[in-house]
Coordinates of C-alpha atoms in Angstrom, one line a residue:
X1 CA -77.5 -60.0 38.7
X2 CA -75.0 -63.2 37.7
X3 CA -73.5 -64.9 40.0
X4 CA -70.2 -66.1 38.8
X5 CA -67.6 -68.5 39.2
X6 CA -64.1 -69.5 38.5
X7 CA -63.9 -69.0 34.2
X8 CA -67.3 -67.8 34.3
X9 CA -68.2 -64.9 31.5
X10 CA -71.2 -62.7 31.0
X11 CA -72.2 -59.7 28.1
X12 CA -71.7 -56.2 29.8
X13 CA -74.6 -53.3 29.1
X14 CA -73.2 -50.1 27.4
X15 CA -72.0 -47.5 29.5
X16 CA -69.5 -47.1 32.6
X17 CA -69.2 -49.9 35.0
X18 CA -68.5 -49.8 38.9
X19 CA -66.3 -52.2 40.6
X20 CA -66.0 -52.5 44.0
X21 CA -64.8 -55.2 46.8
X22 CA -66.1 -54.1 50.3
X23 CA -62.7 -54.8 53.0
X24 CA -59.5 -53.8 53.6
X25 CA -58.1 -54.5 50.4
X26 CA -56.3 -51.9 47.4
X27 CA -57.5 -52.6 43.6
X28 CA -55.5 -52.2 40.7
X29 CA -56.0 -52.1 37.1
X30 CA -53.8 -52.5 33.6
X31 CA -55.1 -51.5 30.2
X32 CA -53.8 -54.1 27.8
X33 CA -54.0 -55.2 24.1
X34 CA -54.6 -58.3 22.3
X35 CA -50.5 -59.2 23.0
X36 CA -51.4 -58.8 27.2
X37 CA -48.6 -56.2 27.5
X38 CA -49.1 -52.4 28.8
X39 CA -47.8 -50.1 26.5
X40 CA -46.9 -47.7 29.1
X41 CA -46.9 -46.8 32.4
X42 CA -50.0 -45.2 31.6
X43 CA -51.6 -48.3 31.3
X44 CA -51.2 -49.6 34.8
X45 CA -53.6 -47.9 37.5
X46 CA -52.9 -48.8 41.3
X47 CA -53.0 -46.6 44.5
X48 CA -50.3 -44.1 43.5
X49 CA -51.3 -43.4 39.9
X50 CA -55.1 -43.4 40.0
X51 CA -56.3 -42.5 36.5
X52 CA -56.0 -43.9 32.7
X53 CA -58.3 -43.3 29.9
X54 CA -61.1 -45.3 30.6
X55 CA -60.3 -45.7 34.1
X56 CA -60.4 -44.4 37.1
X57 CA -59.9 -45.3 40.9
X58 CA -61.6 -43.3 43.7
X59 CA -63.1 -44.0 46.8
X60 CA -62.1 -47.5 47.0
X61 CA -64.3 -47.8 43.5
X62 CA -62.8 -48.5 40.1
X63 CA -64.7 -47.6 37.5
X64 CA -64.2 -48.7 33.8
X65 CA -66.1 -47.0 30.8
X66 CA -64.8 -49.3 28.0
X67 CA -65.4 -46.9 25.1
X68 CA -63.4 -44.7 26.6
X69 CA -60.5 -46.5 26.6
X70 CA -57.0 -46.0 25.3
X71 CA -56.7 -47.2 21.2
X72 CA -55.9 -50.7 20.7
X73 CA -57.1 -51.5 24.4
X74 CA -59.0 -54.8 24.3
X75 CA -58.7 -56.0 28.1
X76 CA -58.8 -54.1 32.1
X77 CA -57.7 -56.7 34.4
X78 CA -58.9 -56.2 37.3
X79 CA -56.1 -56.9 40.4
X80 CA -56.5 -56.7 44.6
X81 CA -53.9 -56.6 47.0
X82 CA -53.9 -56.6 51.0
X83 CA -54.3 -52.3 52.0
X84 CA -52.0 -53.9 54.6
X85 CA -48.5 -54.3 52.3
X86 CA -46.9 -57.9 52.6
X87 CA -50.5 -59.7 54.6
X88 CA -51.3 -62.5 52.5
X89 CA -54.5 -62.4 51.5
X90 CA -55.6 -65.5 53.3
X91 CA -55.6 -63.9 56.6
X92 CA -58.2 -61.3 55.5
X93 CA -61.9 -62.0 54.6
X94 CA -62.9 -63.8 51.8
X95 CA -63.0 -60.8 48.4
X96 CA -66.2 -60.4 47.0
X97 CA -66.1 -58.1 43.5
X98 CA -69.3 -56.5 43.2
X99 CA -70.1 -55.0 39.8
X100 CA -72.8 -52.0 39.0
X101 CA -73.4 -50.5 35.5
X102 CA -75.3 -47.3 34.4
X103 CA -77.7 -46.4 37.4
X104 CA -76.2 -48.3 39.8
X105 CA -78.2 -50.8 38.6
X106 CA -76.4 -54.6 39.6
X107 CA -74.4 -56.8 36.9
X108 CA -72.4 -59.3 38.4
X109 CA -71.0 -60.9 41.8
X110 CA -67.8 -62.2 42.0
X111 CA -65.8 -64.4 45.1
X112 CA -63.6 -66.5 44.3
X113 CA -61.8 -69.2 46.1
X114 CA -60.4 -68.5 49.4
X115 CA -57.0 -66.9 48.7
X116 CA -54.1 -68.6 51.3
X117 CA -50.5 -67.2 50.7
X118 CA -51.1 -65.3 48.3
X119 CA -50.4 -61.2 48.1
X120 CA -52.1 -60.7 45.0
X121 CA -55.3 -61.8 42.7
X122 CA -56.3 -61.3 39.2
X123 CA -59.7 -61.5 40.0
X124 CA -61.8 -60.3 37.3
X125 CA -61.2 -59.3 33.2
X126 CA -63.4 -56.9 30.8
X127 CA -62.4 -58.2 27.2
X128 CA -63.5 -57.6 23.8
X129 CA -65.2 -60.0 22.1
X130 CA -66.3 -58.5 18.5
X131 CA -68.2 -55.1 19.2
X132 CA -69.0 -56.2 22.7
X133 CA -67.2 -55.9 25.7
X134 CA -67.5 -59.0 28.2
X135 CA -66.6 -59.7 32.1
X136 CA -65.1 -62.6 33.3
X137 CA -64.5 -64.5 36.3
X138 CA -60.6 -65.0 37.7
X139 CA -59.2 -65.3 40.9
X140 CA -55.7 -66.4 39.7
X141 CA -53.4 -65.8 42.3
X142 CA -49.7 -64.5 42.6
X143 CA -47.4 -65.4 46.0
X144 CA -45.0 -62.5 45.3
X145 CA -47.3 -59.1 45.3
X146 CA -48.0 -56.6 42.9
X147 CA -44.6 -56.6 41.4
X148 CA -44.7 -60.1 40.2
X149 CA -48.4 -58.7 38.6
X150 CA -46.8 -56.1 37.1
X151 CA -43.7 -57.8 35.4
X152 CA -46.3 -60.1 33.9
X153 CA -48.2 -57.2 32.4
X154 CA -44.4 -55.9 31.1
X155 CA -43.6 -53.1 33.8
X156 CA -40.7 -53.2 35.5
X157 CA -40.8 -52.8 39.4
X158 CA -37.9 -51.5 41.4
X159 CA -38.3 -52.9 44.6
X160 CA -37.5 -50.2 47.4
X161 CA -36.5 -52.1 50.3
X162 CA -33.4 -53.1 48.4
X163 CA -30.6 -52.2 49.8
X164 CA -28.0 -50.2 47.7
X165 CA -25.3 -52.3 46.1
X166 CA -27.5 -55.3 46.2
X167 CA -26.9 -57.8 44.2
X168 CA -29.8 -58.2 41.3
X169 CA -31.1 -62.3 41.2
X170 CA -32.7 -64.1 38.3
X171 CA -35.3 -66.6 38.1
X172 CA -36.0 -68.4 40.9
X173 CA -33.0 -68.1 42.8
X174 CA -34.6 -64.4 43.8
X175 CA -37.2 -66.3 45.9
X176 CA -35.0 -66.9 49.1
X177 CA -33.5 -63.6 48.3
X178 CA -36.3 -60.9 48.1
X179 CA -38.6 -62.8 50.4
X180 CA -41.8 -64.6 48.2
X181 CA -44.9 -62.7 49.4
X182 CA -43.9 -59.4 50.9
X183 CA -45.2 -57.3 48.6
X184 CA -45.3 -54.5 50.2
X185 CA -42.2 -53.4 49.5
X186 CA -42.7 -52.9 45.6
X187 CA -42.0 -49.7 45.0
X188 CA -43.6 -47.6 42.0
X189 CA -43.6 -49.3 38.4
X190 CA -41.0 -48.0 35.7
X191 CA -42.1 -47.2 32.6
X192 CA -42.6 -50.3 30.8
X193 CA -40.0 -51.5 28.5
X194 CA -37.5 -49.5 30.3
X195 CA -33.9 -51.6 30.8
X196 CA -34.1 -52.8 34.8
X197 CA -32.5 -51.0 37.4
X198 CA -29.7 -52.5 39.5
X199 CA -31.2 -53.3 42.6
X200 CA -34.6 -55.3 40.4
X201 CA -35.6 -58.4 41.5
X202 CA -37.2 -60.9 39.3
X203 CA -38.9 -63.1 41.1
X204 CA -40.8 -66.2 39.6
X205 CA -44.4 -66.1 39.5
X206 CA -46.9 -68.4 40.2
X207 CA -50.8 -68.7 39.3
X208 CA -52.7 -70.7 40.9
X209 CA -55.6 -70.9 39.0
X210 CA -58.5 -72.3 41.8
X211 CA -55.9 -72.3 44.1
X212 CA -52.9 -75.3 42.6
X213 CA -54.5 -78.7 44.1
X214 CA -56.8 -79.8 46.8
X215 CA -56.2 -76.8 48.9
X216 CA -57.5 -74.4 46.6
X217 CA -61.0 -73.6 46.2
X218 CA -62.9 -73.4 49.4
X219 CA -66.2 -72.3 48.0
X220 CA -65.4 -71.1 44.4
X221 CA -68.6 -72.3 42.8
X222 CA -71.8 -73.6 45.1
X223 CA -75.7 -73.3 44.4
X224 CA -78.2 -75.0 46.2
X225 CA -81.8 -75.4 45.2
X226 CA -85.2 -76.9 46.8
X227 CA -88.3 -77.2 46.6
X228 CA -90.4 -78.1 49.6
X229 CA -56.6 -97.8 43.2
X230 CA -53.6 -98.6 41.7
X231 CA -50.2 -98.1 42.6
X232 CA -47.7 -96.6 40.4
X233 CA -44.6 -97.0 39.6
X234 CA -42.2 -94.3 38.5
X235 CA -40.8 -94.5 35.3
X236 CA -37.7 -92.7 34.6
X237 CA -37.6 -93.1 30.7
X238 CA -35.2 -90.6 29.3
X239 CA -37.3 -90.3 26.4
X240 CA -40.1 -89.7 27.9
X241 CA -38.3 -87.7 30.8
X242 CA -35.6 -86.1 29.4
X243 CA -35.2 -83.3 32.1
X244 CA -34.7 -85.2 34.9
X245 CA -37.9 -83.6 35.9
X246 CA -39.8 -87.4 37.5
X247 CA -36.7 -87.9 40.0
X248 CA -36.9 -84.7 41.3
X249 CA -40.7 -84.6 42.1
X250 CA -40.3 -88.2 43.6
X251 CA -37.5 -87.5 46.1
X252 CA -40.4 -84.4 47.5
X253 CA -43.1 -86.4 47.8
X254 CA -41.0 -89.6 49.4
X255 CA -39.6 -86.7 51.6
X256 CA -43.6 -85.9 52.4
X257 CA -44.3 -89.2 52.8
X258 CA -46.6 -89.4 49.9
X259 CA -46.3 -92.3 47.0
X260 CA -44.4 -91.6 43.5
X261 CA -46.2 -90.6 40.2
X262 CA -45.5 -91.3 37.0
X263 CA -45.6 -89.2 33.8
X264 CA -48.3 -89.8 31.6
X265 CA -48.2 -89.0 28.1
X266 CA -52.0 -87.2 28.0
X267 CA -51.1 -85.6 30.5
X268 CA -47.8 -84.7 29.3
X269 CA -49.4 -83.5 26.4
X270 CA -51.8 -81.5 27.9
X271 CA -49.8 -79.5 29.8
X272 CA -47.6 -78.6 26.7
X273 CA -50.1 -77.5 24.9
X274 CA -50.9 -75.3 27.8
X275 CA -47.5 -74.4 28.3
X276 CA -46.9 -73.5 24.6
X277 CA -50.2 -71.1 25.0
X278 CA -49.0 -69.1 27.3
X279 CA -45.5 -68.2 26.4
X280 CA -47.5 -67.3 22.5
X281 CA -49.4 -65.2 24.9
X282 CA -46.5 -63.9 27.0
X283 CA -49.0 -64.4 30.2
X284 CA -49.9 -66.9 32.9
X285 CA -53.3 -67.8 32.4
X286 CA -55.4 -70.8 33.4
X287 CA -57.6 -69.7 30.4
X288 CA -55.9 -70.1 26.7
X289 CA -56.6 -67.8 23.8
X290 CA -58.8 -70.5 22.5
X291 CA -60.9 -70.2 25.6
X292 CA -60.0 -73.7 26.4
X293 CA -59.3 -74.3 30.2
X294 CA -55.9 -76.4 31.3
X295 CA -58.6 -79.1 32.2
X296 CA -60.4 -79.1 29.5
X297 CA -56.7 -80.0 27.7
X298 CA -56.9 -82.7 30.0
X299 CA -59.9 -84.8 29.3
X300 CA -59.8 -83.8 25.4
X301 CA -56.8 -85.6 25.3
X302 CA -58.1 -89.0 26.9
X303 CA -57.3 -88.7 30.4
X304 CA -60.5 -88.8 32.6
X305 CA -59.8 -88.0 36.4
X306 CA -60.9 -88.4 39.8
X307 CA -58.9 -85.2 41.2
X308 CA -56.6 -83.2 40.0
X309 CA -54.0 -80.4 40.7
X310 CA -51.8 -77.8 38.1
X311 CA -49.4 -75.3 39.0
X312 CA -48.8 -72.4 36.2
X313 CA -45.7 -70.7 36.8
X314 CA -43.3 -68.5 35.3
X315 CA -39.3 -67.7 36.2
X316 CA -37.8 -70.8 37.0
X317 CA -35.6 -72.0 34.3
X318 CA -35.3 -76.0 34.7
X319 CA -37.3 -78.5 36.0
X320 CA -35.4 -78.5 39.0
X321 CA -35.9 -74.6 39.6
X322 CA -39.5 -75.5 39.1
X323 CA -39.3 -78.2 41.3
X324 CA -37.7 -75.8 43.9
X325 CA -40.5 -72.8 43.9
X326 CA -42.7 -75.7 44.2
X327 CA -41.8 -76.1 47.9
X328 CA -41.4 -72.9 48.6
X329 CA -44.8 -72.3 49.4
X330 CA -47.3 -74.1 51.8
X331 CA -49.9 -74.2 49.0
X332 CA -48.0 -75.1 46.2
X333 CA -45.8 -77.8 48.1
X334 CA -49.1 -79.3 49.3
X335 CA -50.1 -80.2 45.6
X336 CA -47.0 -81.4 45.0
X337 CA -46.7 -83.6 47.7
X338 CA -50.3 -84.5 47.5
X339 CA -51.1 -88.5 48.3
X340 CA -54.1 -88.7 46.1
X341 CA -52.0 -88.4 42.8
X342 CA -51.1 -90.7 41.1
X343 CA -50.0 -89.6 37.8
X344 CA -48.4 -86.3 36.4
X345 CA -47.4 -84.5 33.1
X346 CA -45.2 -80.8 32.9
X347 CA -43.5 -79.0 30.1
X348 CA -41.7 -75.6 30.2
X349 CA -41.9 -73.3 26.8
X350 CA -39.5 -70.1 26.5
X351 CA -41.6 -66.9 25.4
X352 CA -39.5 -66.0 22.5
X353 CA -39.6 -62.3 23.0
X354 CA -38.0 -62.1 26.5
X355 CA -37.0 -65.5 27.7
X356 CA -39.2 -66.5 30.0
X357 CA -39.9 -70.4 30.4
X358 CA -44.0 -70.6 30.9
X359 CA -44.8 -73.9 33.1
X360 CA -47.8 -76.4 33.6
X361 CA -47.4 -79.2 35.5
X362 CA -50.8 -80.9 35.7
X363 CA -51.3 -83.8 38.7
X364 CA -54.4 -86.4 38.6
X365 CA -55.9 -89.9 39.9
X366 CA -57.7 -91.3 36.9
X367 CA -60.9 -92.3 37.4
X368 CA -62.3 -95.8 38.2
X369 CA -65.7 -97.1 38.8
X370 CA -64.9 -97.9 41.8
X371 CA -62.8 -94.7 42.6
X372 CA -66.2 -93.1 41.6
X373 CA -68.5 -95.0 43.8
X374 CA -66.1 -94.6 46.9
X375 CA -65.8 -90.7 46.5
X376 CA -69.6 -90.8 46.0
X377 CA -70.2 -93.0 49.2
X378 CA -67.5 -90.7 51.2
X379 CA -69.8 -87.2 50.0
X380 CA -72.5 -89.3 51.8
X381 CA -70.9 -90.8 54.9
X382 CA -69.7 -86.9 55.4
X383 CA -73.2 -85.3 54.8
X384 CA -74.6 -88.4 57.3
X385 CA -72.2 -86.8 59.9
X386 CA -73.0 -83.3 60.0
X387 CA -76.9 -84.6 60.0
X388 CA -76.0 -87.0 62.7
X389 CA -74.3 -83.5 64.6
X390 CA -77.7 -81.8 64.4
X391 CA -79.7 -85.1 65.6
X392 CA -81.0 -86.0 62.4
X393 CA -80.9 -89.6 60.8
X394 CA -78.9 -90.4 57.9
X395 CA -79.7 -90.2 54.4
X396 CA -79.9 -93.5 52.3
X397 CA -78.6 -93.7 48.9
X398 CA -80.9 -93.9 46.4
X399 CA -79.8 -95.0 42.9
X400 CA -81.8 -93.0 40.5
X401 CA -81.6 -90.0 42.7
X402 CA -77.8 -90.5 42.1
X403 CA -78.1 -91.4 38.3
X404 CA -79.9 -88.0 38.0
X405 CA -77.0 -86.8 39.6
X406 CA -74.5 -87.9 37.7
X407 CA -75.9 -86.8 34.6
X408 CA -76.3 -83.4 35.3
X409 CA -72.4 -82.8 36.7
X410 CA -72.0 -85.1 33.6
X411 CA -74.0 -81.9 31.6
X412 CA -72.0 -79.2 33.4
X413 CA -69.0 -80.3 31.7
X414 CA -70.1 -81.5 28.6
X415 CA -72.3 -78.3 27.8
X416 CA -70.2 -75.7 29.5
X417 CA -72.4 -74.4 31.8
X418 CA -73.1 -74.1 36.1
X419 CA -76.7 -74.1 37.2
X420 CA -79.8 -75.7 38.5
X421 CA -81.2 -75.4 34.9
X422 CA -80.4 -77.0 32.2
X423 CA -79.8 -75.1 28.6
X424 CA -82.7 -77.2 28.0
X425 CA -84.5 -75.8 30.9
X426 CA -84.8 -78.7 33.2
X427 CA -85.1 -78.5 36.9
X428 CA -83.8 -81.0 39.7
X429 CA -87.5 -82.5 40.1
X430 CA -87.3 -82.9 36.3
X431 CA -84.3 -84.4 36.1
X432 CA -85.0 -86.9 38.9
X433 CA -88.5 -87.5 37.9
X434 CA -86.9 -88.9 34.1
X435 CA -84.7 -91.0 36.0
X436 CA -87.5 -93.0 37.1
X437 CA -87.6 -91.2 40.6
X438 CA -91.0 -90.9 42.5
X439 CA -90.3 -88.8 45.2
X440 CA -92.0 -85.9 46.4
X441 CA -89.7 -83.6 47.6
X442 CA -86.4 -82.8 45.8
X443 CA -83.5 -80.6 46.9
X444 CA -80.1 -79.8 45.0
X445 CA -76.6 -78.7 45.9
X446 CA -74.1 -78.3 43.2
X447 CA -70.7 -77.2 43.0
X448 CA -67.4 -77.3 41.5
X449 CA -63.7 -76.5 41.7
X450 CA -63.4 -78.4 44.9
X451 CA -61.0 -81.1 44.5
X452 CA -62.1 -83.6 47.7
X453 CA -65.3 -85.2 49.3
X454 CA -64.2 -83.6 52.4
X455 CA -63.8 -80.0 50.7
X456 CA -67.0 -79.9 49.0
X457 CA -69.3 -81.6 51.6
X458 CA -67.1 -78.6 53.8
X459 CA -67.7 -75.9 51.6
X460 CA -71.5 -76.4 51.3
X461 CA -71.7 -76.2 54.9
X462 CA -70.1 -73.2 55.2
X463 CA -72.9 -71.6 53.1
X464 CA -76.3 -71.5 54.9
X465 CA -78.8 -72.2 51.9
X466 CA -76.7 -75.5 51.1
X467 CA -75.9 -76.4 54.9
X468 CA -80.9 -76.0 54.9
X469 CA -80.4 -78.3 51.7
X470 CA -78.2 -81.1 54.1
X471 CA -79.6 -80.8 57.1
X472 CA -83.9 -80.5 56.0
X473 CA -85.7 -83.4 57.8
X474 CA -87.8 -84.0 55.3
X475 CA -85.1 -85.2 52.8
X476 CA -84.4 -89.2 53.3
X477 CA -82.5 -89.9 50.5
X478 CA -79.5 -88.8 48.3
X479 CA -77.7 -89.7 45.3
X480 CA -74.2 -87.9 44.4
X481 CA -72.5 -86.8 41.3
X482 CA -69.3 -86.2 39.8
X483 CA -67.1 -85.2 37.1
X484 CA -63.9 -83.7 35.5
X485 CA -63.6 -81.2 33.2
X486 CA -64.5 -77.9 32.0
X487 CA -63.4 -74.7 33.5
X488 CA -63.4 -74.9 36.9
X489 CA -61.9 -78.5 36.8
X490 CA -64.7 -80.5 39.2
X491 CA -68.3 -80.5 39.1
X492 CA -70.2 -82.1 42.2
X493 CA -73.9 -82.2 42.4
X494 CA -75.9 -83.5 45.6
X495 CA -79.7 -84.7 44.5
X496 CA -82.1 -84.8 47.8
X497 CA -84.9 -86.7 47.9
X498 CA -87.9 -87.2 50.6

C-alpha cells in the first residue's frame, strides 16, 4: 500500500476501486472531461443523487470502476464535506481516504493536511494518463461548501436558505451576504449550464492548496526511519504595479502589525503563469496541466525561498476584491498578514468562456545562508526541547550528519520524489556514511509541506514513529535539512546519529 502526500500520484490496477474515509463526513464525486467541466447533472454524485456510470455511493463507500465510465470521462474527483451541514471541517478529525481495489486488496492511503475553516476538500483525483488510469493526492480546500465545489465543476447551485425576493450578489461582494462557510444550506445542483436562478449566490472560491501559508499543513507529508534578513521596502511602481494591488496588501499587514512586501518580478511571473493556467483550464488547481506545481513556477523562475505562502482563488474581480476575501478568513488573512514574508508576486486572468478572473498570489522570504543555518539551528533548539521534556540531553549538531541532510531534501525536490530511498536506492546510513560520517546508529525524519521550524519539529511529534525517532537515547547527534520546491512546496529531513 502507498502512502501518499500532497501532489502525490500512483498507477491504479484494473478493475473497480473502493474509496472510503472512516468519520462523520459525506463524499462526493463529479465525472469530468479533459475541459474539467460536468456535462450534466449526471455527472455530479453527492448524498441525494447517489449513482453515475462508473460510480456509485453506498454505505458511506464510493466506488469507481473507471471503464465504466461515461464517454469522454477522463477524471472522478473525489470531494468530502462535514455529514454535519455548515461544521468546518477543522473541528472534526483529521480525513483519512483509504483506497481498496479488486479483492479488497489495499492501494493507497490518503490524509492530507489538517483542514481549518474550511467546508469542503478535493481530496483525491482518478485521471487518465494514456490507457491507464492514475490516483492522485489533493486536499485542496474550499471555505464556502459544496456549492462553491460545484460551480467550479460548472453546476449551478440554488442555495435554499435564500429568502424569496433576495437580492442575487456577484463576486465577492456575496461573501458577507450568503455567509462564507455555511454550506449546509446548498440546496440540490441544477442541471449544469442551465441560466441561474434568482435567488443564486456566487460566491468566490478559494483553494488552498496545503492549506494558503504557514498555517496550512499540520502533518501533510512525514516518514520516519531508523535503524537501531533584510528589510524591504515597498515599491509602488505603476509599471510594475499597475492595479494598485501592493498598497492594498500593505495597509493589511501594517493593520496586523506585520512589515510591508514588495513585488518581485519571479515571483510576479510565477504566479501569472499559474494564474493563466488555470483560467485555460477553467479550474482552481494547485497542480497545472503541465503537471508543474505553483512552487515549482517559483524556483524555475529564479526565486529560491526560505518559506512561502499562495492563495488560489476565484470570484473576486480586482485586486482589491481579492484583497478583501483575503481577510475574510482566519486562514487566509493569516498568510496575508504573515511576518515572515518578505516579498510577493499576484496576477488575475479572466477565463474567457465565463468571466471568471483566476488568482495566485504567491508570498516568500528568499533564502540566505544564514536564513538557512538559523531555521536549521531553530529545528534543533526545538527537538533539544521536547528531549529536554522527557529528561533526555540534547542533541549536538554534527556537520556531515547535516550535509547528508541537506542533500537528500536537496534530492526530494530536484528528482521529484518523498522517501527514505533514493531512486538510486540509498538508505539514511548510506547517505551519511558518503558524507564522511562514522556513526553507528542512524535515524531519519523527513517531511514536507510544513512552512516553519516550529510546525514541522510539531508535526513529527504528533506522530509516534517520528516523536521514537526524537526522543531515542541512543541518538547524540543531528544534522537538519531543507529546501524549496517541488510539489508540496517544503522538504525538511532530520538525520540522527549515535
Amino acid at each position: 500500500m502507498s502512502e501518499l502526500v500532497p501532489g502525490g500520484n500512483l498507477p491504479l490496477p484494473g478493475g473497480t476501486l473502493t474509496l472510503r474515509v472512516p468519520g462523520p463526513f459525506d463524499m462526493s464525486a463529479l465525472v469530468t472531461d479533459e475541459g474539467g467541466k460536468v456535462r450534466g447533472d449526471a455527472d455530479f454524485v453527492f448524498y441525494n443523487q447517489r449513482t453515475a456510470p462508473g460510480v456509485r455511493l453506498a454505505d458511506e463507500e464510493l466506488t469507481i470502476d473507471p471503464g465504466a465510465l461515461r464517454a469522454g470521462a477522463s477524471r472522478v474527483t473525489v470531494v468530502i464535506s462535514p455529514a454535519d451541514p455548515g461544521t468546518p471541517l477543522g473541528r472534526l478529525p483529521a480525513p483519512s481516504l483509504h483506497v481498496t481495489g479488486s479483492g479488497g486488496r489495499a492501494v493507497a492511503r490518503f490524509t492530507p493536511p489538517r483542514p481549518q475553516s474550511e467546508t469542503v476538500l478535493l481530496l483525491a483525483e482518478i485521471y487518465r494518463r494514456g490507457p491507464a488510469w492514475k490516483l492522485r493526492a489533493l486536499g485542496q480546500g474550499y471555505a464556502d461548501g459544496l456549492a462553491g465545489v460545484a460551480r467550479d465543476f460548472g453546476v449551478d447551485v440554488v442555495e435554499d436558505a435564500t429568502p424569496a425576493g433576495a437580492v442575487a450578489s456577484d463576486g465577492a461582494d456575496a461573501g458577507a451576504g450568503a455567509g462564507i462557510g455555511a454550506g449546509g444550506s446548498v440546496g440540490a445542483p441544477s442541471r449544469a449550464g442551465t441560466a441561474p436562478e434568482p435567488g443564486l449566490f456566487r460566491l468566490p472560491r478559494i483553494g488552498n492548496g496545503r492549506g494558503s501559508g504557514l498555517n496550512g499543513p499540520r502533518m501533510p507529508g512525514l516518514s520516519s526511519s531508523s535503524t537501531g534578513g533584510r528589510t524591504p521596502v515597498p515599491s509602488p511602481d505603476a509599471a510594475r504595479d499597475p492595479e494598485g494591488f501592493l498598497p492594498l496588501v500593505n495597509s493589511a499587514r501594517a493593520r496586523a502589525g506585520s512589515p510591508a512586501v514588495m513585488l518581485d518580478a519571479r515571483l510576479m511571473a510565477a504566479a501569472q503563469e499559474h494564474a493563466a493556467g488555470m483560467a485555460a483550464r477553467g479550474r482552481l488547481a494547485s497542480e497545472g496541466a503541465d503537471g508543474r506545481s505553483v512552487f515549482e513556477r517559483i524556483t524555475a523562475s529564479g526565486y529560491a525561498y526560505l518559506t512561502v505562502g499562495e492563495h488560489l482563488v476565484s470570484g473576486p474581480r480586482t485586486p482589491a476584491e481579492f484583497v478583501e476575501y483575503c481577510l475574510s478568513s482566519e486562514q487566509a488573512r493569516a498568510t496575508l498578514c504573515e511576518p515572515a514574508f518578505t516579498d510577493a508576486g499576484l496576477a488575475g486572468v479572466p477565463d474567457g468562456r465565463s468571466g471568471d478572473v483566476y488568482w495566485a498570489a504567491v508570498w516568500a522570504r528568499p533564502l540566505t545562508p544564514a536564513g538557512l543555518t538559523q531555521a536549521a539551528a531553530e529545528v534543533v533548539a526545538l527537538t533539544n526541547a521536547e528531549r529536554a521534556s522527557a529528561g533526555l540531553p540534547p542533541l549536538a549538531g554534527d556537520p556531515l550528519l547535516a550535509t547528508a541532510a541537506q542533500a537528500h531534501s536537496a534530492d526530494m525536490v530536484a528528482r521529484a520524489f518523498y522517501s527514505h530511498t533514493s531512486p538510486d536506492g540509498s538508505e539514511p546510513w548510506h547517505r551519511a556514511a558518503a558524507a564522511g560520517s562514522t556513526r553507528r546508529t542512524i535515524g531519519e525524519n523527513i517531511a514536507c509541506g510544513q512552512r516553519s521550524p516550529a510546525e514541522v519539529v510539531r508535526g513529527w511529534m504528533d506522530s509516534p514513529g517520528h516523536r521514537a525517532n526524537i526522543l531515542k537515547p541512543a541518538f547524540t547527534h543531528i544534522g537538519i535539512g531543507f529546501a524549496g520546491g517541488g510539489s508540496a512546496g517544503t522538504y525538511w529531513t532530520q538525520l540522527f546519529g549515535g
